[in-house]
């Protein structure tokens, strides 16, 4: 059956060689999307996260993720799970929901017994946060990048290459992904020209 990846479907590609199987199309798309994400060092789609980080004796905790937070489904401290009304979040952090009143007895005790109503007392990996990060809408430019990478797999002569005389289509998956991750580029000029225009850098902030 037709395959749809994170960014494109097999119907978005018009260069499939005659006789290409559905399994081969899926493999090519998965490979191209992995290479693109390795080069970008982030993902432009919702991705689940489950992290443990150190508390900082404050009521706001920055979550070390490579893209904005989309949802938070659970926040816990030393195994105690906060009620969802006790916290809220923005693109980069989770913090106490001051307007909630924090009526839960255990939560109220925590807040009353730490300086500045600290929701996250200092500790080693004592805070666990679950949710999703990334992007809810797929940018058109990354779709174009992935299509170029798939087209290159189908026809290694279609684009301009550097880093090596071979095309991405001639590499093993591991070599191509490793190159993309190390260089921040795919090795295909037409794809990398787009990446250079739109690549965004998000600093990762850790708890002090």
mmCIF file of C-alpha atoms in Angstrom:
data_model
loop_
_atom_site.group_PDB
_atom_site.id
_atom_site.type_symbol
_atom_site.label_atom_id
_atom_site.label_comp_id
_atom_site.label_asym_id
_atom_site.label_seq_id
_atom_site.Cartn_x
_atom_site.Cartn_y
_atom_site.Cartn_z
ATOM 1 C CA UNK A 1 0.000 0.000 0.000
ATOM 2 C CA UNK A 2 1.181 3.628 -0.531
ATOM 3 C CA UNK A 3 3.548 4.940 2.139
ATOM 4 C CA UNK A 4 3.345 8.279 3.952
ATOM 5 C CA UNK A 5 6.320 9.421 6.009
ATOM 6 C CA UNK A 6 6.649 12.323 8.424
ATOM 7 C CA UNK A 7 7.103 14.898 5.655
ATOM 8 C CA UNK A 8 6.185 13.369 2.286
ATOM 9 C CA UNK A 9 4.272 10.526 0.687
ATOM 10 C CA UNK A 10 5.487 8.288 -2.116
ATOM 11 C CA UNK A 11 3.013 10.056 -4.422
ATOM 12 C CA UNK A 12 5.020 13.286 -3.969
ATOM 13 C CA UNK A 13 7.904 11.697 -5.879
ATOM 14 C CA UNK A 14 7.805 11.459 -9.682
ATOM 15 C CA UNK A 15 11.243 9.938 -10.209
ATOM 16 C CA UNK A 16 10.633 6.396 -9.003
ATOM 17 C CA UNK A 17 12.405 4.012 -11.392
ATOM 18 C CA UNK A 18 10.155 1.540 -13.157
ATOM 19 C CA UNK A 19 9.563 -1.496 -10.988
ATOM 20 C CA UNK A 20 10.261 0.215 -7.646
ATOM 21 C CA UNK A 21 8.379 -1.687 -4.953
ATOM 22 C CA UNK A 22 6.340 -0.132 -2.159
ATOM 23 C CA UNK A 23 8.921 -1.421 0.346
ATOM 24 C CA UNK A 24 11.731 0.272 -1.602
ATOM 25 C CA UNK A 25 9.774 3.543 -1.713
ATOM 26 C CA UNK A 26 9.218 3.407 2.038
ATOM 27 C CA UNK A 27 12.900 2.684 2.679
ATOM 28 C CA UNK A 28 13.987 5.607 0.479
ATOM 29 C CA UNK A 29 11.617 8.048 2.190
ATOM 30 C CA UNK A 30 12.592 6.905 5.684
ATOM 31 C CA UNK A 31 16.257 7.230 4.764
ATOM 32 C CA UNK A 32 15.837 10.709 3.272
ATOM 33 C CA UNK A 33 13.831 11.983 6.240
ATOM 34 C CA UNK A 34 16.403 10.614 8.703
ATOM 35 C CA UNK A 35 19.252 12.293 6.805
ATOM 36 C CA UNK A 36 17.377 15.616 6.696
ATOM 37 C CA UNK A 37 16.679 15.528 10.446
ATOM 38 C CA UNK A 38 20.287 14.550 11.195
ATOM 39 C CA UNK A 39 21.513 17.556 9.222
ATOM 40 C CA UNK A 40 19.042 19.903 10.902
ATOM 41 C CA UNK A 41 19.690 18.419 14.369
ATOM 42 C CA UNK A 42 15.990 18.812 15.135
ATOM 43 C CA UNK A 43 12.606 17.597 13.951
ATOM 44 C CA UNK A 44 9.810 19.591 12.342
ATOM 45 C CA UNK A 45 7.055 17.298 13.623
ATOM 46 C CA UNK A 46 5.596 16.343 17.023
ATOM 47 C CA UNK A 47 7.998 14.080 18.943
ATOM 48 C CA UNK A 48 7.372 12.497 22.337
ATOM 49 C CA UNK A 49 9.799 13.248 25.163
ATOM 50 C CA UNK A 50 10.260 11.825 28.672
ATOM 51 C CA UNK A 51 13.110 13.535 30.527
ATOM 52 C CA UNK A 52 14.484 13.575 34.061
ATOM 53 C CA UNK A 53 16.252 16.762 35.077
ATOM 54 C CA UNK A 54 17.662 18.396 38.193
ATOM 55 C CA UNK A 55 15.423 20.633 40.256
ATOM 56 C CA UNK A 56 16.690 24.205 40.680
ATOM 57 C CA UNK A 57 14.907 25.501 43.808
ATOM 58 C CA UNK A 58 12.663 27.648 41.638
ATOM 59 C CA UNK A 59 9.141 27.524 40.287
ATOM 60 C CA UNK A 60 10.240 27.485 36.631
ATOM 61 C CA UNK A 61 12.317 24.731 35.056
ATOM 62 C CA UNK A 62 13.791 24.900 31.553
ATOM 63 C CA UNK A 63 13.526 21.644 29.615
ATOM 64 C CA UNK A 64 16.597 20.803 27.480
ATOM 65 C CA UNK A 65 14.993 20.099 24.109
ATOM 66 C CA UNK A 66 16.134 20.985 20.563
ATOM 67 C CA UNK A 67 12.714 22.387 19.539
ATOM 68 C CA UNK A 68 9.769 24.131 21.256
ATOM 69 C CA UNK A 69 7.561 22.273 23.733
ATOM 70 C CA UNK A 70 4.156 21.469 22.209
ATOM 71 C CA UNK A 71 2.411 19.647 25.062
ATOM 72 C CA UNK A 72 3.135 18.558 28.626
ATOM 73 C CA UNK A 73 1.248 15.476 29.807
ATOM 74 C CA UNK A 74 2.939 14.857 33.166
ATOM 75 C CA UNK A 75 5.179 16.614 35.675
ATOM 76 C CA UNK A 76 6.376 14.703 38.721
ATOM 77 C CA UNK A 77 8.743 15.332 41.643
ATOM 78 C CA UNK A 78 10.423 12.326 43.259
ATOM 79 C CA UNK A 79 7.564 10.171 41.992
ATOM 80 C CA UNK A 80 4.775 12.520 43.120
ATOM 81 C CA UNK A 81 2.692 13.493 40.073
ATOM 82 C CA UNK A 82 1.422 17.068 40.064
ATOM 83 C CA UNK A 83 -2.137 17.780 39.076
ATOM 84 C CA UNK A 84 -2.237 19.364 35.614
ATOM 85 C CA UNK A 85 -3.840 22.487 37.121
ATOM 86 C CA UNK A 86 -0.720 23.119 39.210
ATOM 87 C CA UNK A 87 1.594 23.864 36.276
ATOM 88 C CA UNK A 88 1.658 25.327 32.800
ATOM 89 C CA UNK A 89 4.361 25.698 30.131
ATOM 90 C CA UNK A 90 5.734 27.795 27.301
ATOM 91 C CA UNK A 91 8.055 26.963 24.394
ATOM 92 C CA UNK A 92 11.043 26.298 26.635
ATOM 93 C CA UNK A 93 9.969 25.701 30.224
ATOM 94 C CA UNK A 94 7.477 24.319 32.726
ATOM 95 C CA UNK A 95 6.378 26.539 35.635
ATOM 96 C CA UNK A 96 3.851 26.833 38.415
ATOM 97 C CA UNK A 97 0.355 27.880 37.415
ATOM 98 C CA UNK A 98 -0.009 30.706 39.922
ATOM 99 C CA UNK A 99 -3.669 31.278 39.167
ATOM 100 C CA UNK A 100 -4.646 27.701 39.990
ATOM 101 C CA UNK A 101 -4.505 28.204 43.746
ATOM 102 C CA UNK A 102 -2.682 24.864 44.153
ATOM 103 C CA UNK A 103 -5.441 23.417 46.349
ATOM 104 C CA UNK A 104 -4.002 19.896 46.523
ATOM 105 C CA UNK A 105 -2.696 19.390 50.088
ATOM 106 C CA UNK A 106 0.642 17.812 49.075
ATOM 107 C CA UNK A 107 1.291 20.451 46.424
ATOM 108 C CA UNK A 108 0.400 23.221 48.845
ATOM 109 C CA UNK A 109 2.851 21.756 51.370
ATOM 110 C CA UNK A 110 5.638 21.683 48.771
ATOM 111 C CA UNK A 111 5.018 25.285 47.795
ATOM 112 C CA UNK A 112 4.769 26.532 51.357
ATOM 113 C CA UNK A 113 7.983 24.856 52.471
ATOM 114 C CA UNK A 114 10.444 26.028 49.835
ATOM 115 C CA UNK A 115 11.826 29.501 49.343
ATOM 116 C CA UNK A 116 9.938 31.615 46.807
ATOM 117 C CA UNK A 117 7.275 28.890 46.565
ATOM 118 C CA UNK A 118 9.720 26.680 44.669
ATOM 119 C CA UNK A 119 7.888 23.976 42.788
ATOM 120 C CA UNK A 120 11.148 22.248 41.815
ATOM 121 C CA UNK A 121 13.444 21.821 44.866
ATOM 122 C CA UNK A 122 17.091 21.203 44.105
ATOM 123 C CA UNK A 123 17.984 17.565 43.501
ATOM 124 C CA UNK A 124 19.569 15.125 41.068
ATOM 125 C CA UNK A 125 17.163 14.056 38.292
ATOM 126 C CA UNK A 126 14.332 14.531 40.785
ATOM 127 C CA UNK A 127 11.928 16.075 38.242
ATOM 128 C CA UNK A 128 10.365 14.044 35.448
ATOM 129 C CA UNK A 129 8.536 15.729 32.579
ATOM 130 C CA UNK A 130 6.642 14.048 29.748
ATOM 131 C CA UNK A 131 5.110 15.603 26.640
ATOM 132 C CA UNK A 132 5.819 16.407 23.015
ATOM 133 C CA UNK A 133 8.119 18.869 21.285
ATOM 134 C CA UNK A 134 8.785 19.912 17.694
ATOM 135 C CA UNK A 135 6.424 21.523 15.204
ATOM 136 C CA UNK A 136 2.711 21.078 14.580
ATOM 137 C CA UNK A 137 2.940 22.271 10.970
ATOM 138 C CA UNK A 138 5.445 20.895 8.459
ATOM 139 C CA UNK A 139 7.269 23.751 6.660
ATOM 140 C CA UNK A 140 7.150 23.584 2.856
ATOM 141 C CA UNK A 141 10.929 23.964 2.657
ATOM 142 C CA UNK A 142 11.684 20.747 4.536
ATOM 143 C CA UNK A 143 9.281 18.912 2.247
ATOM 144 C CA UNK A 144 11.364 20.169 -0.677
ATOM 145 C CA UNK A 145 14.601 19.068 1.026
ATOM 146 C CA UNK A 146 13.302 15.538 1.594
ATOM 147 C CA UNK A 147 12.048 15.310 -1.990
ATOM 148 C CA UNK A 148 15.506 16.282 -3.264
ATOM 149 C CA UNK A 149 17.091 13.577 -1.097
ATOM 150 C CA UNK A 150 14.694 10.919 -2.396
ATOM 151 C CA UNK A 151 15.180 12.074 -5.988
ATOM 152 C CA UNK A 152 18.921 11.764 -5.450
ATOM 153 C CA UNK A 153 18.509 8.180 -4.270
ATOM 154 C CA UNK A 154 16.528 7.488 -7.432
ATOM 155 C CA UNK A 155 18.986 9.289 -9.725
ATOM 156 C CA UNK A 156 22.445 10.073 -8.299
ATOM 157 C CA UNK A 157 23.238 12.298 -11.310
ATOM 158 C CA UNK A 158 20.369 14.731 -10.728
ATOM 159 C CA UNK A 159 22.106 17.089 -8.278
ATOM 160 C CA UNK A 160 25.462 18.588 -7.328
ATOM 161 C CA UNK A 161 27.420 16.705 -4.647
ATOM 162 C CA UNK A 162 30.334 17.518 -2.382
ATOM 163 C CA UNK A 163 32.176 15.958 0.611
ATOM 164 C CA UNK A 164 32.720 12.901 -1.622
ATOM 165 C CA UNK A 165 32.479 11.916 -5.250
ATOM 166 C CA UNK A 166 29.552 9.637 -4.519
ATOM 167 C CA UNK A 167 25.973 10.777 -4.082
ATOM 168 C CA UNK A 168 23.828 10.236 -1.029
ATOM 169 C CA UNK A 169 22.232 7.463 -3.051
ATOM 170 C CA UNK A 170 25.576 5.682 -3.080
ATOM 171 C CA UNK A 171 26.084 5.815 0.688
ATOM 172 C CA UNK A 172 24.875 3.389 3.260
ATOM 173 C CA UNK A 173 22.242 4.885 5.535
ATOM 174 C CA UNK A 174 24.638 5.006 8.499
ATOM 175 C CA UNK A 175 27.355 6.818 6.533
ATOM 176 C CA UNK A 176 24.944 9.395 5.146
ATOM 177 C CA UNK A 177 23.289 10.080 8.503
ATOM 178 C CA UNK A 178 26.653 10.278 10.241
ATOM 179 C CA UNK A 179 27.911 12.779 7.669
ATOM 180 C CA UNK A 180 24.746 14.872 7.954
ATOM 181 C CA UNK A 181 24.922 14.926 11.755
ATOM 182 C CA UNK A 182 28.619 15.840 11.842
ATOM 183 C CA UNK A 183 28.513 18.522 9.139
ATOM 184 C CA UNK A 184 24.977 19.817 9.550
ATOM 185 C CA UNK A 185 24.609 19.349 5.797
ATOM 186 C CA UNK A 186 23.412 16.590 3.489
ATOM 187 C CA UNK A 187 26.205 16.835 0.926
ATOM 188 C CA UNK A 188 23.762 17.769 -1.837
ATOM 189 C CA UNK A 189 24.106 21.441 -2.799
ATOM 190 C CA UNK A 190 20.503 21.980 -3.841
ATOM 191 C CA UNK A 191 19.218 20.602 -0.514
ATOM 192 C CA UNK A 192 21.830 22.367 1.593
ATOM 193 C CA UNK A 193 21.170 25.744 -0.053
ATOM 194 C CA UNK A 194 17.600 25.466 1.282
ATOM 195 C CA UNK A 195 18.724 24.265 4.714
ATOM 196 C CA UNK A 196 21.129 27.201 5.076
ATOM 197 C CA UNK A 197 18.303 29.648 4.376
ATOM 198 C CA UNK A 198 15.834 28.247 6.879
ATOM 199 C CA UNK A 199 17.854 26.436 9.538
ATOM 200 C CA UNK A 200 16.937 27.734 12.984
ATOM 201 C CA UNK A 201 19.111 27.444 16.038
ATOM 202 C CA UNK A 202 17.491 26.864 19.420
ATOM 203 C CA UNK A 203 19.690 27.117 22.461
ATOM 204 C CA UNK A 204 19.247 24.387 25.063
ATOM 205 C CA UNK A 205 18.937 25.868 28.563
ATOM 206 C CA UNK A 206 19.677 23.657 31.555
ATOM 207 C CA UNK A 207 18.620 24.159 35.151
ATOM 208 C CA UNK A 208 21.290 26.107 37.074
#
